[in-house]
Short mmCIF file of C-alpha atoms and ligand atoms in Angstrom, two decimals:
data_model
loop_
_atom_site.label_atom_id
_atom_site.label_comp_id
_atom_site.label_asym_id
_atom_site.label_seq_id
_atom_site.Cartn_x
_atom_site.Cartn_y
_atom_site.Cartn_z
CA MET A 18 3.31 -30.65 38.65
CA THR A 19 5.95 -32.21 36.46
CA ASP A 20 9.08 -34.26 36.82
CA LEU A 21 11.93 -31.93 36.12
CA SER A 22 15.37 -32.65 34.85
CA SER A 23 17.97 -31.54 37.37
CA ARG A 24 19.11 -28.87 34.91
CA ALA A 25 15.67 -27.26 34.87
CA SER A 26 15.14 -27.39 38.62
CA ASP A 27 18.58 -26.14 39.59
CA ILE A 28 17.87 -22.65 38.27
CA PHE A 29 16.52 -21.97 41.76
CA THR A 30 19.17 -23.65 43.86
CA ASP A 31 22.43 -23.39 41.91
CA ASN A 32 23.93 -19.91 42.27
CA HIS A 33 26.09 -20.44 39.17
CA ARG A 34 22.98 -20.52 36.99
CA TRP A 35 22.52 -16.81 37.84
CA GLY A 36 25.83 -16.05 36.17
CA ASP A 37 24.15 -16.45 32.75
CA LEU A 38 20.85 -14.60 32.80
CA ASP A 39 19.88 -15.35 29.19
CA ASP A 40 20.23 -19.03 29.91
CA TRP A 41 18.27 -18.62 33.16
CA ASN A 42 15.45 -16.80 31.36
CA ARG A 43 15.20 -19.48 28.69
CA ALA A 44 15.07 -22.20 31.34
CA ALA A 45 12.32 -20.29 33.17
CA LEU A 46 10.28 -20.05 29.97
CA ASP A 47 10.66 -23.79 29.42
CA LEU A 48 9.37 -24.30 32.96
CA HIS A 49 6.35 -22.10 32.22
CA ASP A 50 5.51 -24.51 29.37
CA GLN A 51 5.44 -27.31 31.92
CA GLY A 52 3.29 -25.60 34.56
CA GLY A 53 3.14 -22.83 37.12
CA ILE A 54 4.29 -24.77 40.17
CA HIS A 55 7.11 -27.30 40.43
CA ARG A 56 8.32 -29.60 43.16
CA ILE A 57 12.05 -29.10 43.70
CA GLU A 58 14.01 -31.82 45.42
CA CYS A 59 17.65 -30.98 45.37
CA ASP A 60 20.60 -32.34 47.34
CA GLY A 61 21.37 -30.26 50.38
CA PHE A 62 18.05 -28.39 50.39
CA ASP A 63 14.77 -29.17 52.04
CA PRO A 64 12.22 -29.84 49.29
CA PHE A 65 10.11 -26.89 48.20
CA TRP A 66 7.56 -25.79 45.63
CA ALA A 67 8.81 -23.29 43.06
CA VAL A 68 5.92 -21.01 42.15
CA ILE A 69 6.50 -19.26 38.82
CA ASP A 70 2.93 -18.50 37.76
CA HIS A 71 2.23 -14.75 38.07
CA ALA A 72 -1.32 -15.15 39.42
CA ALA A 73 -0.27 -17.83 41.89
CA VAL A 74 2.52 -15.65 43.31
CA LEU A 75 -0.06 -12.92 43.96
CA GLU A 76 -2.55 -15.42 45.37
CA ILE A 77 -0.01 -16.64 47.90
CA GLU A 78 1.10 -13.13 48.87
CA ARG A 79 -2.53 -12.14 49.35
CA GLN A 80 -2.89 -14.70 52.16
CA PRO A 81 -0.14 -13.93 54.67
CA GLU A 82 -1.73 -16.01 57.43
CA LEU A 83 -1.95 -19.12 55.28
CA PHE A 84 1.52 -18.55 53.82
CA THR A 85 3.87 -17.08 56.41
CA ASN A 86 7.33 -15.58 55.97
CA GLY A 87 8.60 -17.45 59.03
CA PRO A 88 10.46 -19.58 59.82
CA GLU A 89 12.72 -19.32 56.72
CA PRO A 90 11.89 -16.45 54.34
CA VAL A 91 14.99 -16.90 52.15
CA LEU A 92 16.13 -20.07 50.39
CA THR A 93 18.99 -21.48 52.46
CA ASP A 94 20.52 -24.93 52.25
CA ARG A 95 20.21 -27.32 55.17
CA ASN A 96 23.79 -26.74 56.24
CA GLY A 97 23.26 -22.97 56.29
CA ILE A 98 20.13 -23.30 58.39
CA GLU A 99 21.65 -25.76 60.84
CA SER A 100 24.93 -23.92 61.37
CA ARG A 101 23.54 -20.40 61.66
CA THR A 102 25.46 -18.61 64.39
CA MET A 103 23.65 -15.31 64.59
CA GLU A 104 20.00 -14.42 64.75
CA ILE A 105 18.66 -11.67 62.55
CA LYS A 106 15.13 -10.30 62.75
CA THR A 107 13.86 -7.90 60.09
CA LEU A 108 10.41 -7.06 58.69
CA ILE A 109 10.97 -9.89 56.24
CA HIS A 110 11.28 -12.40 59.09
CA MET A 111 8.07 -11.25 60.79
CA ASP A 112 4.44 -12.28 60.48
CA ALA A 113 1.19 -10.93 61.95
CA PRO A 114 0.61 -9.44 64.42
CA GLN A 115 4.23 -8.38 64.94
CA HIS A 116 4.91 -7.46 61.31
CA GLY A 117 2.14 -4.85 61.07
CA LYS A 118 3.28 -3.12 64.25
CA TYR A 119 6.85 -2.82 63.07
CA ARG A 120 5.95 -1.85 59.54
CA ARG A 121 3.65 0.98 60.73
CA LEU A 122 6.63 2.62 62.38
CA THR A 123 8.18 3.67 59.07
CA ASN A 124 5.35 3.14 56.58
CA ASP A 125 4.49 6.85 56.24
CA TRP A 126 8.13 7.79 55.87
CA PHE A 127 8.28 5.78 52.60
CA LYS A 128 4.99 7.01 51.09
CA PRO A 129 5.28 8.76 47.70
CA ALA A 130 4.54 12.23 49.10
CA SER A 131 7.17 11.71 51.74
CA VAL A 132 10.00 10.33 49.59
CA ARG A 133 9.46 13.19 47.16
CA ARG A 134 11.43 15.38 49.53
CA LEU A 135 14.52 13.35 48.60
CA ASN A 136 14.21 14.35 44.94
CA ASP A 137 16.72 17.21 45.20
CA ARG A 138 19.32 14.85 46.58
CA LEU A 139 18.52 12.33 43.83
CA ALA A 140 18.98 15.04 41.18
CA GLU A 141 22.31 15.96 42.75
CA LEU A 142 23.48 12.33 42.69
CA SER A 143 22.31 11.97 39.09
CA ARG A 144 24.29 15.06 38.05
CA GLU A 145 27.32 13.63 39.84
CA ALA A 146 26.88 10.37 37.90
CA VAL A 147 26.86 12.27 34.60
CA ALA A 148 29.92 14.25 35.72
CA LYS A 149 31.68 10.97 36.49
CA LEU A 150 30.97 9.76 32.97
CA GLU A 151 32.32 13.03 31.56
CA ALA A 152 35.47 12.75 33.67
CA ALA A 153 36.05 9.09 32.79
CA GLY A 154 36.43 10.12 29.17
CA GLY A 155 34.58 7.40 27.29
CA GLU A 156 35.00 4.12 29.17
CA ILE A 157 33.72 3.12 32.58
CA ASP A 158 32.28 0.19 34.47
CA PHE A 159 28.67 1.31 34.80
CA ALA A 160 27.84 -1.32 37.43
CA THR A 161 30.66 -0.64 39.89
CA ASP A 162 31.26 3.07 39.25
CA ILE A 163 27.73 4.42 38.73
CA ALA A 164 25.01 1.93 39.75
CA LEU A 165 26.61 0.56 42.91
CA PRO A 166 27.42 3.84 44.72
CA TYR A 167 24.22 5.73 43.85
CA PRO A 168 21.62 3.90 45.99
CA LEU A 169 24.07 3.63 48.87
CA GLN A 170 24.41 7.42 48.88
CA VAL A 171 20.62 7.54 49.09
CA ILE A 172 20.62 5.19 52.08
CA LEU A 173 23.20 7.36 53.84
CA LYS A 174 20.91 10.30 53.23
CA ILE A 175 17.71 8.66 54.52
CA LEU A 176 19.44 7.30 57.61
CA GLY A 177 21.20 10.62 58.16
CA LEU A 178 24.70 9.09 58.05
CA PRO A 179 27.85 11.03 57.16
CA GLU A 180 29.44 10.62 53.70
CA ASP A 181 32.60 9.40 55.44
CA ASP A 182 30.77 6.20 56.39
CA PHE A 183 30.28 5.29 52.73
CA PRO A 184 33.14 2.73 52.49
CA ARG A 185 32.11 0.89 55.63
CA MET A 186 28.45 0.69 54.60
CA MET A 187 29.49 -0.40 51.13
CA MET A 188 31.49 -3.26 52.51
CA LEU A 189 28.75 -4.35 54.88
CA THR A 190 25.91 -4.42 52.35
CA GLN A 191 28.09 -6.13 49.77
CA GLN A 192 29.16 -8.80 52.18
CA LEU A 193 25.67 -9.58 53.35
CA PHE A 194 24.09 -10.06 49.94
CA GLY A 195 27.09 -11.12 47.90
CA ALA A 196 27.96 -13.83 50.38
CA ASP A 197 27.57 -16.75 47.98
CA ASP A 198 29.28 -15.13 45.00
CA PRO A 199 32.92 -16.26 44.89
CA ASP A 200 34.10 -12.88 43.51
CA LEU A 201 32.63 -10.73 46.25
CA GLN A 202 34.01 -12.44 49.31
CA ARG A 203 36.66 -11.41 51.75
CA GLU A 204 37.06 -15.03 52.79
CA PRO A 205 35.52 -18.38 51.82
CA PRO A 206 31.82 -18.45 52.69
CA SER A 207 31.07 -19.84 56.09
CA PRO A 208 28.37 -19.18 58.63
CA GLU A 209 31.10 -17.56 60.78
CA VAL A 210 31.88 -15.03 58.03
CA VAL A 211 28.22 -14.13 57.61
CA GLY A 212 27.95 -13.91 61.41
CA GLN A 213 30.94 -11.55 61.48
CA VAL A 214 29.37 -9.25 58.89
CA ILE A 215 26.16 -9.10 60.89
CA ALA A 216 28.15 -8.42 64.06
CA ASP A 217 29.90 -5.49 62.27
CA PHE A 218 26.52 -4.14 61.35
CA TYR A 219 25.26 -4.45 64.91
CA GLN A 220 28.17 -2.57 66.37
CA TYR A 221 27.84 0.25 63.86
CA PHE A 222 24.12 0.64 64.41
CA THR A 223 24.32 0.32 68.21
CA GLU A 224 26.43 3.47 68.16
CA LEU A 225 23.98 5.18 65.81
CA THR A 226 21.01 4.29 68.05
CA ALA A 227 22.70 5.78 71.08
CA ALA A 228 23.48 8.97 69.13
CA ARG A 229 19.90 9.41 67.85
CA ARG A 230 18.40 8.71 71.25
CA ALA A 231 20.63 11.39 72.77
CA GLU A 232 20.03 13.85 69.95
CA PRO A 233 16.98 13.14 67.75
CA THR A 234 16.90 14.57 64.19
CA ASP A 235 14.35 14.19 61.37
CA ASP A 236 15.99 11.19 59.67
CA LEU A 237 14.84 7.57 59.48
CA ALA A 238 17.49 6.46 61.99
CA THR A 239 15.84 8.70 64.60
CA LEU A 240 12.48 7.05 63.91
CA ILE A 241 14.00 3.58 64.29
CA ALA A 242 16.15 4.41 67.34
CA ASN A 243 13.21 5.93 69.20
CA GLY A 244 10.53 3.54 67.93
CA ASN A 245 7.99 2.14 70.41
CA ILE A 246 6.10 -1.11 69.91
CA ASP A 247 3.11 -1.72 72.22
CA ASP A 248 4.27 1.34 74.18
CA GLU A 249 7.65 -0.24 74.89
CA PRO A 250 10.99 0.67 73.29
CA MET A 251 11.83 -1.64 70.40
CA PRO A 252 14.08 -4.54 71.56
CA ASP A 253 17.70 -4.45 70.37
CA LEU A 254 17.42 -7.39 67.95
CA GLU A 255 14.47 -5.82 66.12
CA THR A 256 16.07 -2.35 66.16
CA MET A 257 19.16 -3.77 64.49
CA GLY A 258 17.02 -5.74 62.08
CA TYR A 259 15.34 -2.53 61.01
CA TYR A 260 18.63 -0.86 60.10
CA VAL A 261 19.83 -4.01 58.37
CA ILE A 262 16.74 -4.26 56.18
CA VAL A 263 16.77 -0.58 55.19
CA ALA A 264 20.50 -0.57 54.45
CA THR A 265 20.62 -3.86 52.56
CA ALA A 266 17.18 -3.93 50.88
CA GLY A 267 17.75 -0.48 49.43
CA HIS A 268 21.20 -1.10 47.99
CA ASP A 269 22.00 -4.04 45.68
CA THR A 270 18.37 -4.20 44.63
CA THR A 271 18.29 -0.70 43.17
CA SER A 272 21.81 -0.79 41.78
CA SER A 273 21.03 -4.08 40.04
CA ALA A 274 17.97 -2.52 38.40
CA MET A 275 20.08 0.45 37.28
CA ALA A 276 22.89 -1.60 35.75
CA GLY A 277 20.52 -4.20 34.30
CA GLY A 278 18.36 -1.42 32.87
CA MET A 279 21.38 0.21 31.23
CA HIS A 280 22.49 -3.11 29.79
CA ALA A 281 19.01 -3.73 28.38
CA LEU A 282 19.06 -0.33 26.66
CA ILE A 283 22.49 -1.08 25.15
CA ASP A 284 21.25 -4.46 23.90
CA HIS A 285 18.09 -2.86 22.45
CA PRO A 286 19.27 0.28 20.63
CA GLY A 287 15.79 0.85 19.21
CA GLU A 288 14.40 1.22 22.74
CA LEU A 289 17.25 3.54 23.70
CA ALA A 290 16.54 5.69 20.63
CA LYS A 291 12.86 5.94 21.58
CA LEU A 292 13.75 6.93 25.11
CA LYS A 293 16.16 9.61 23.87
CA GLU A 294 13.42 10.94 21.62
CA ASP A 295 10.86 11.29 24.40
CA PRO A 296 12.45 10.83 27.85
CA GLU A 297 9.70 12.67 29.66
CA GLY A 298 6.86 10.73 28.09
CA LEU A 299 8.44 7.29 28.26
CA MET A 300 10.64 7.33 31.36
CA ALA A 301 8.14 6.06 33.94
CA ASN A 302 7.15 3.07 31.83
CA ALA A 303 10.75 2.41 30.75
CA VAL A 304 11.75 2.20 34.41
CA GLU A 305 8.87 -0.18 35.11
CA GLU A 306 10.08 -2.39 32.25
CA MET A 307 13.65 -2.26 33.60
CA ILE A 308 12.32 -3.43 36.96
CA ARG A 309 10.32 -6.23 35.31
CA TRP A 310 13.34 -7.20 33.24
CA THR A 311 15.87 -7.25 36.08
CA ALA A 312 13.78 -8.52 39.07
CA PRO A 313 16.80 -8.05 41.37
CA VAL A 314 15.12 -9.81 44.30
CA ARG A 315 15.03 -13.26 42.79
CA HIS A 316 12.70 -14.80 45.34
CA PHE A 317 11.24 -14.95 48.83
CA MET A 318 10.01 -18.08 50.57
CA ARG A 319 6.69 -18.75 52.31
CA THR A 320 5.61 -21.63 54.56
CA ALA A 321 2.06 -23.04 54.41
CA THR A 322 0.30 -23.05 57.80
CA GLU A 323 -2.57 -25.33 56.64
CA ASP A 324 -3.18 -27.96 53.98
CA THR A 325 -4.33 -26.11 50.86
CA GLU A 326 -4.10 -26.04 47.08
CA ILE A 327 -2.28 -23.87 44.57
CA LEU A 328 -3.00 -24.23 40.84
CA GLY A 329 -4.71 -27.54 41.62
CA GLN A 330 -1.60 -28.82 43.36
CA GLU A 331 -2.06 -30.09 46.89
CA ILE A 332 0.11 -28.21 49.38
CA ARG A 333 0.61 -29.69 52.84
CA ARG A 334 0.88 -27.78 56.07
CA GLY A 335 4.57 -26.98 56.64
CA ASP A 336 5.44 -27.05 52.92
CA TRP A 337 7.96 -24.47 51.76
CA LEU A 338 7.16 -22.33 48.72
CA TYR A 339 9.60 -20.34 46.59
CA LEU A 340 8.01 -17.25 45.04
CA SER A 341 9.98 -16.65 41.86
CA TYR A 342 9.54 -12.96 41.10
CA LYS A 343 11.95 -13.28 38.20
CA ALA A 344 10.07 -16.14 36.55
CA ALA A 345 6.64 -14.60 37.30
CA ASN A 346 7.79 -11.51 35.39
CA LEU A 347 8.32 -13.79 32.40
CA ASP A 348 4.91 -15.46 32.61
CA PRO A 349 3.75 -15.57 28.97
CA LYS A 350 0.11 -15.61 30.11
CA VAL A 351 0.58 -12.07 31.42
CA PHE A 352 3.46 -10.60 29.43
CA ASP A 353 3.36 -10.82 25.68
CA ARG A 354 6.80 -11.82 24.29
CA PRO A 355 8.29 -11.84 27.80
CA LEU A 356 11.91 -12.06 26.62
CA VAL A 357 11.59 -8.82 24.65
CA PHE A 358 12.64 -5.63 26.42
CA ASP A 359 9.93 -3.16 25.44
CA ILE A 360 9.85 0.23 27.15
CA GLU A 361 6.34 0.80 25.79
CA ARG A 362 5.01 -2.50 27.12
CA PRO A 363 1.43 -1.59 28.07
CA ASN A 364 1.35 -3.67 31.26
CA ALA A 365 4.96 -3.35 32.43
CA ASP A 366 3.58 -2.12 35.76
CA ARG A 367 2.18 -5.59 36.42
CA GLN A 368 5.72 -6.73 37.19
CA VAL A 369 5.97 -8.35 40.61
CA SER A 370 9.57 -7.39 41.37
CA PHE A 371 8.46 -5.50 44.49
CA GLY A 372 6.33 -8.39 45.73
CA TYR A 373 2.75 -7.86 46.77
CA GLY A 374 0.48 -7.64 49.82
CA VAL A 375 1.50 -6.87 53.37
CA HIS A 376 5.23 -7.25 52.72
CA PHE A 377 5.13 -5.21 49.48
CA CYS A 378 8.47 -3.43 49.15
CA LEU A 379 8.55 -0.44 51.46
CA GLY A 380 11.09 1.30 49.24
CA ALA A 381 9.32 0.74 45.89
CA GLN A 382 8.53 4.39 45.27
CA LEU A 383 11.98 5.49 46.35
CA ALA A 384 13.60 2.93 44.05
CA ARG A 385 11.46 4.07 41.12
CA ASN A 386 12.40 7.70 41.81
CA GLU A 387 16.10 6.82 41.91
CA LEU A 388 15.94 5.06 38.54
CA ARG A 389 13.86 7.79 36.95
CA SER A 390 16.20 10.50 38.19
CA LEU A 391 19.38 8.76 37.04
CA PHE A 392 18.11 7.91 33.56
CA THR A 393 16.37 11.27 33.09
CA HIS A 394 19.71 13.00 33.60
CA LEU A 395 21.72 10.44 31.69
CA ILE A 396 19.76 9.46 28.59
CA PRO A 397 19.64 12.87 26.87
CA ARG A 398 23.42 13.10 27.21
CA ILE A 399 24.19 9.74 25.60
CA ASP A 400 25.34 10.09 22.03
CA THR A 401 26.71 6.58 21.47
CA ILE A 402 27.03 3.66 23.85
CA GLU A 403 28.17 0.05 23.57
CA LEU A 404 29.61 -2.72 25.67
CA ALA A 405 33.37 -2.48 26.15
CA GLY A 406 33.69 -6.07 27.38
CA ASP A 407 31.64 -8.95 28.70
CA PRO A 408 29.41 -8.00 31.63
CA ALA A 409 29.17 -10.37 34.61
CA THR A 410 26.23 -11.04 36.88
CA MET A 411 26.32 -12.04 40.53
CA LYS A 412 26.19 -15.74 41.19
CA THR A 413 23.74 -15.51 44.00
CA THR A 414 20.31 -17.05 44.44
CA PHE A 415 18.75 -14.21 46.47
CA VAL A 416 19.43 -10.58 45.46
CA GLY A 417 21.54 -9.87 42.46
CA GLY A 418 22.21 -8.45 39.07
CA HIS A 419 25.25 -7.09 37.28
CA LYS A 420 28.50 -6.96 39.13
CA THR A 421 30.30 -5.53 36.08
CA LEU A 422 29.05 -3.65 33.03
CA PRO A 423 31.98 -2.24 31.06
CA ILE A 424 30.75 0.43 28.62
CA ARG A 425 32.24 2.65 25.92
CA TYR A 426 30.36 5.85 25.15
CA THR A 427 30.36 9.37 23.82
CA LEU A 428 28.31 12.15 25.35
CA THR A 429 26.59 15.08 23.72
CA PRO A 430 27.96 18.43 24.90
C1 LIG B 30 14.52 -2.08 42.48
C2 LIG B 30 14.67 -2.02 43.79
C3 LIG B 30 13.98 -2.90 44.79
C4 LIG B 30 13.38 -4.13 44.61
C5 LIG B 30 13.30 -4.96 43.34
C6 LIG B 30 12.85 -4.53 45.90
C7 LIG B 30 12.14 -5.71 46.12
C8 LIG B 30 11.57 -6.07 47.32
C9 LIG B 30 10.79 -7.28 47.53
C10 LIG B 30 10.51 -8.35 46.48
C11 LIG B 30 10.37 -7.28 48.81
C12 LIG B 30 9.51 -8.35 49.50
C13 LIG B 30 8.08 -8.14 49.09
C14 LIG B 30 7.15 -9.26 49.44
O1 LIG B 30 7.50 -10.14 50.25
O2 LIG B 30 6.01 -9.25 48.94
C15 LIG B 30 10.91 -6.08 49.43
C16 LIG B 30 10.71 -5.75 50.74
C17 LIG B 30 11.29 -4.64 51.33
N1 LIG B 30 12.01 -3.64 50.70
FE1 LIG B 30 12.47 -3.54 48.74
N2 LIG B 30 13.14 -3.57 46.81
C18 LIG B 30 13.82 -2.55 46.18
C19 LIG B 30 14.25 -1.37 46.76
C20 LIG B 30 14.10 -1.02 48.08
C21 LIG B 30 14.54 0.22 48.67
C22 LIG B 30 15.20 1.38 47.92
C23 LIG B 30 14.25 0.15 50.00
C24 LIG B 30 14.49 1.14 51.11
C25 LIG B 30 15.45 1.98 51.18
C26 LIG B 30 13.59 -1.13 50.23
C27 LIG B 30 13.12 -1.57 51.45
C28 LIG B 30 12.39 -2.72 51.65
C29 LIG B 30 11.89 -3.14 52.96
C30 LIG B 30 12.08 -2.41 54.27
C31 LIG B 30 11.19 -4.35 52.74
C32 LIG B 30 10.49 -5.23 53.80
C33 LIG B 30 9.01 -4.94 53.77
C34 LIG B 30 8.20 -5.86 54.66
O3 LIG B 30 8.57 -7.03 54.88
O4 LIG B 30 7.16 -5.40 55.15
N3 LIG B 30 13.52 -1.81 49.05
N4 LIG B 30 11.61 -5.36 48.50
#
C-alpha cells in the first residue's frame, strides 16, 4: 500500500477523470508502479481498497463468499447511498445462495450454442449499419449513429420487444447509466431523478410481464416473466431487476466497446490495415483486444465478509474493495506494452472486462458476436477513415466509453 496524491486516487472517484481516457490510462500505469492495491480515502465516499492487480482481481472474484457483491456492488458516494429512494435488485446485487438460483434461470439461454441463433439478426443489423454509412455520404458520428443503436436493437430482439419501443428503451438505458454525466441528463442528477427512471422501467416491464404470462413465446422475457425460484413465482422486485440488468448491461457496455474499438483502429492505422488484409483470421483476437482496450464496465465493488489478506495487505471484515477491470487490463505484469493497441496480442483473451467467477458476464458471448459481426461487415468496406472532430467520452465512474466519435470516411464500392 502507498500514500497516494489526491490526483492519483481520484481516477476512481472523480467522474471527470473519465473524460480523458489517455490521461486515465497513464495515471493507472503510474499506480501499477506503486502497487496492486491502494487505500482510497476521498471526501464524500466511504474508504475502499482499489484493486488494480490482474491476479488479485481474479483471486477476489474466485471467492464469492469471502468477497460478496452485497450490500453495495457499485461505487456510490455516501449521499447517494443514504438518499436512495428506490430499491433495485438484480443478479449483480445478489450473493449465494440466491444468486445461483436466479442465474440458472437464464444461464442456458446465453450459452454460445444458444446465442448463435441470433447471428442472422446480427448480420442484418451489421448490413444496416453499413447502409447507414453509405447513406450518410462520408461523415457520421460513429458512437451515436452506429454503436449506440446496434446493441439496443439486439436487446429488443432477445426480449421479444417491438421495434416501436426503441426510443423509450433508449431513453431508459441512457438515463440509468449516464446519470452522472452532465451531457446525458434530462435534469440535474438527484436520487429522485434516478428513482423516476427506475419507476419508468418498472411500469414498462410490469406490462410486459403480464403480456408474457398471458401469452408465452420463446423469448427471454417469457423466461423471466414465468420464472420460478424454489417452486414459487419470482417476486416482483427480482423480476423487474432481471429485465433491468438485461436491458442495461447489454447496451452501453457493448456500444462503448464498438465505438472505442473503432476509435482505436483509427488511431492505429497499421492495425486497421492488418485487419483489412485478413479480417477472417484476425477478427476474433482484434475484438478481444478492443474489449481489453475499452473495458466499458469500469469496476464492480466487493465487501469482505472476514478478515483476510490481498497482496500482503491486511483486509478487515466489512472493508469495501473496488475491482478495477480497466486498470487490471493494463497490468504490465500480464500485458506487454499495455498502452499499445495490438490486434495480434497473443494473450488479449486474458482481459478481465467481463469479470470472472460466478458473476462472469452472462452476455459475454453475445457481446463478442455483436462486435465480430459489425466489424466483419464494416472493415472490408472501409477505404479511408479519420476523425472528423474531437471525440468525447462519458464522464461516469461505472459504465462508459465514447459518447461521440465523429468520423470522416470513404467506402469501397
Ligand atoms: C462488451 C460488453 C460487455 C461487458 C464489458 C460486460 C461486462 C460485465 C461485467 C464486468 C460483469 C460483472 C462480472 C463480475 O462481477 O465478475 C457483467 C455482468 C453481467 N452482464 Fe455483462 N458485459 C457486456 C455485455 C453484456 C451483454 C450484451 C449482456 C446481455 C444482453 C450482459 C449481461 C450481463 C448480466 C446479466 C450480468 C450479471 C451476471 C451476474 O451477476 O451473474 N452483458 N458484465
